[in-house]
Amino acid sequence: MTQATSWLAIPADSDFSFQNLPYGIFSTAASEEKRVGVAIGTWIIDLAEAARLGLFHDWEARYAEAKLVFRQITLNAFIALGAAAHQALRQRLRQLLTEPEAGLRAGAEEVLVEQAAATLHLPVQIGDYTDFYSSQEHATNVGKLFRPDNPLLPNWKYLPVAYHGRASSIVVSGTPIRRPWGQVLSGEATVPVFEPTQALDFELELGFIIGKESRLGVPVPAAEAENYIFGLVLFNDWSARDIQRWEYQPLGPFLSKNFASSISPWVVPLAALEPFRVPGPVQDPAPLPYLQTTGALNFDLQLTVEIITSQSTPAVVTRTNARYLYWNIRQQVAHHTVTGCNLRVGDLLATGTISGGEGPDAHGCLLELTEGGRKPLQLPTGAARTYLLDGDEVVMRGWARTENSRVGFGEVRGKIVPSAYENP
Amino acid sequence: MTQATSWLAIPADSDFSFQNLPYGIFSTAASEEKRVGVAIGTWIIDLAEAARLGLFHDWEARYAEAKLVFRQITLNAFIALGAAAHQALRQRLRQLLTEPEAGLRAGAEEVLVEQAAATLHLPVQIGDYTDFYSSQEHATNVGKLFRPDNPLLPNWKYLPVAYHGRASSIVVSGTPIRRPWGQVLSGEATVPVFEPTQALDFELELGFIIGKESRLGVPVPAAEAENYIFGLVLFNDWSARDIQRWEYQPLGPFLSKNFASSISPWVVPLAALEPFRVPGPVQDPAPLPYLQTTGALNFDLQLTVEIITSQSTPAVVTRTNARYLYWNIRQQVAHHTVTGCNLRVGDLLATGTISGGEGPDAHGCLLELTEGGRKPLQLPTGAARTYLLDGDEVVMRGWARTENSRVGFGEVRGKIVPSAYENP
């Protein structure tokens, strides 16, 4: 296949290749208004400015609601235009990037912004956030710690277990993460104490952004589910394991995860990941009919987690791949809506922690990597961690690779800062 | 105390007395635009129209963002104005209702709309919805059914247990409720079946609408928590018990509650409920310091649930009172935010099912009333119910009463309709 290439120089190792074209919200010191951009190499295409220059004139004429969608503080209005509009804009962007005479090159000074000079913001106004639990390796490893006799519960292989998460505290990559206080029951105690968590963990996840409303009362069949997906993000669902252990029965995690989750600033369109589809694990027992899917529905996305501390050399502690996920996105959407629950543009469906692979580092959270805090993780130059300390920074990365280019998410980064208040 | 009275005739048994003045969103056949109204007796005060006539001129001049807040499809913009603006508007409404020369009487034909002629809509755009589990009677009764040996878990008296709920499927009173399908594990089976729920239940709850943003990372102390509450609603958190039993471990209820919750169209301001404060139950053991509160923090609100079927006379099956709730709203807000989780205007915090009181009908859901479906509920004229059948209608009511008047929520009503689709 001949690869179309751009007149714009794109570094070969960039996550933001010509095949990617992810969407985000950005601002600059010179122009503080938030607006929609597309990442390409080390640049951002300022779509609001490009529209002002008339580069999307034909596209705007075709979609009634398209006017001003790029001058919004979130992607929601753009997402709501629908798949045909997204596909047409993607084609136009490829044309602008390959045909120097199409107008982008002439307007480059106004339209191209250096990523290094931009501030990235939360890309989507998230309505509801649902977190699945779709990695068999993760569910088994965690189950062993919380329920040694009964790690994978009987329902796990019949339905994609999930719970509702907190949307208000989802923050963009780079936002500092404040160590939460909470109730903890220590050792043999019968009365909890109130203290800053001593078991602050990351969770490596992918998230799917809903691109189309579904109607209340009307399930979305698995075969149609991907029509409801706009794109993917990388996601860190920070967790306080000691708080979780004490609070989670019988209604699930609440405070142990409501203090913050971090999202990548760039939303990668589903179209960019088409070349990287792979079959998921064999599902045995066979799912019930409404959950049955066929074909290559997982994504071959390499995922890493790096920990940066002041006492060690930055170290990649997790290496895994999204291909290991047991339940795929079609099954998650079909299950979520089978009761008639409606989806809205901007909802987030996350995979749950992703683990899987061969190495000792094939675990997507410290709970697994340290076997529940019993086996400290050795970092280069002698430092060790069970859970995260104040000042530690966690950097997640995710990408797919072809011979010619990468399609990736950039980073999701968050640094732990001390709790700002005293015990009341 | 001399009771101020209105020149407008208000039926003595109306929930919407001069002391109440709840807010909602309505439209009429003559004017289909959604707008803000206040219920009074059998009328709605059309605040958008009243503003157009200049009746809020001084009030609008004092609050910079007040212009056009009544011409919105939800209350959120009005709520975001803050407590001082709400208090001032409430004073002005009382003036308009007591002083015939103040202008409302002269404009009555334009401003007063008969409730019977109005359509009521979802009052608030709900960001995040949190459901607590704050009735000890309910938690104990349900715990016995799901975990006979261990009904009230050890954490229950130390923290207000809660989980995140689904916001997208919250609907206004009167919306039909479609029976959901889901996975159910029957009797001794080891493999689930997919079928319409056979255990569709109601849950009688109150909800608190958040009126003020809190900052991410900054807990709200219990003593300040009520500053973050705009008002209260009556709430039915429909549940499918058979789906719940199979899915809820280990992350809590998901599909069993995501298909619909019903909310009252009227939001009763906290100020209207001040005369009805009562102390809650004694809390033993004493809560941890961040959860300690003193004073009369519960509300003496009588609550009923009526079931209407085609085979029986309408029958009140539940009679209880909000005063029995173990955890109060200050404790719920303090707990929710103690990690730094932020609240946003329009978030909903619900109490969980309310049970408590002397009678056999002091239970807020069928799961309790029928002891898990084992003891059918006898309805007048011979019909019986374990769980709800298609065509059944559930009507919840809630009110407080003084010698002179009632302050109430009106109704939350929902009728069960059959599932609209076939097993795929």
PDB file of C-alpha atoms in Angstrom, chain A residues 135 137-138 319-321 324 354-358 362-364 368:
ATOM      1  CA  SER A 135      -9.407  -7.810  31.914  1.00  0.00           C
ATOM      2  CA  GLU A 137      -5.943 -11.202  34.308  1.00  0.00           C
ATOM      3  CA  HIS A 138      -6.711  -8.103  36.388  1.00  0.00           C
ATOM      4  CA  ARG A 319       4.080  -3.298  29.829  1.00  0.00           C
ATOM      5  CA  THR A 320       0.898  -4.796  28.494  1.00  0.00           C
ATOM      6  CA  ASN A 321      -1.464  -4.625  25.540  1.00  0.00           C
ATOM      7  CA  TYR A 324      -5.707  -9.111  26.092  1.00  0.00           C
ATOM      8  CA  ILE A 354      -5.668  -3.662  31.690  1.00  0.00           C
ATOM      9  CA  SER A 355      -3.321  -6.495  32.576  1.00  0.00           C
ATOM     10  CA  GLY A 356      -2.061  -9.389  30.517  1.00  0.00           C
ATOM     11  CA  GLY A 357       1.040 -10.653  28.760  1.00  0.00           C
ATOM     12  CA  GLU A 358       4.124 -12.638  29.616  1.00  0.00           C
ATOM     13  CA  ALA A 362       2.244  -7.298  32.645  1.00  0.00           C
ATOM     14  CA  HIS A 363       0.078  -5.770  35.368  1.00  0.00           C
ATOM     15  CA  GLY A 364      -1.829  -2.491  35.075  1.00  0.00           C
ATOM     16  CA  GLU A 368      -1.107  -6.428  41.254  1.00  0.00           C
TER      17      GLU A 368
END
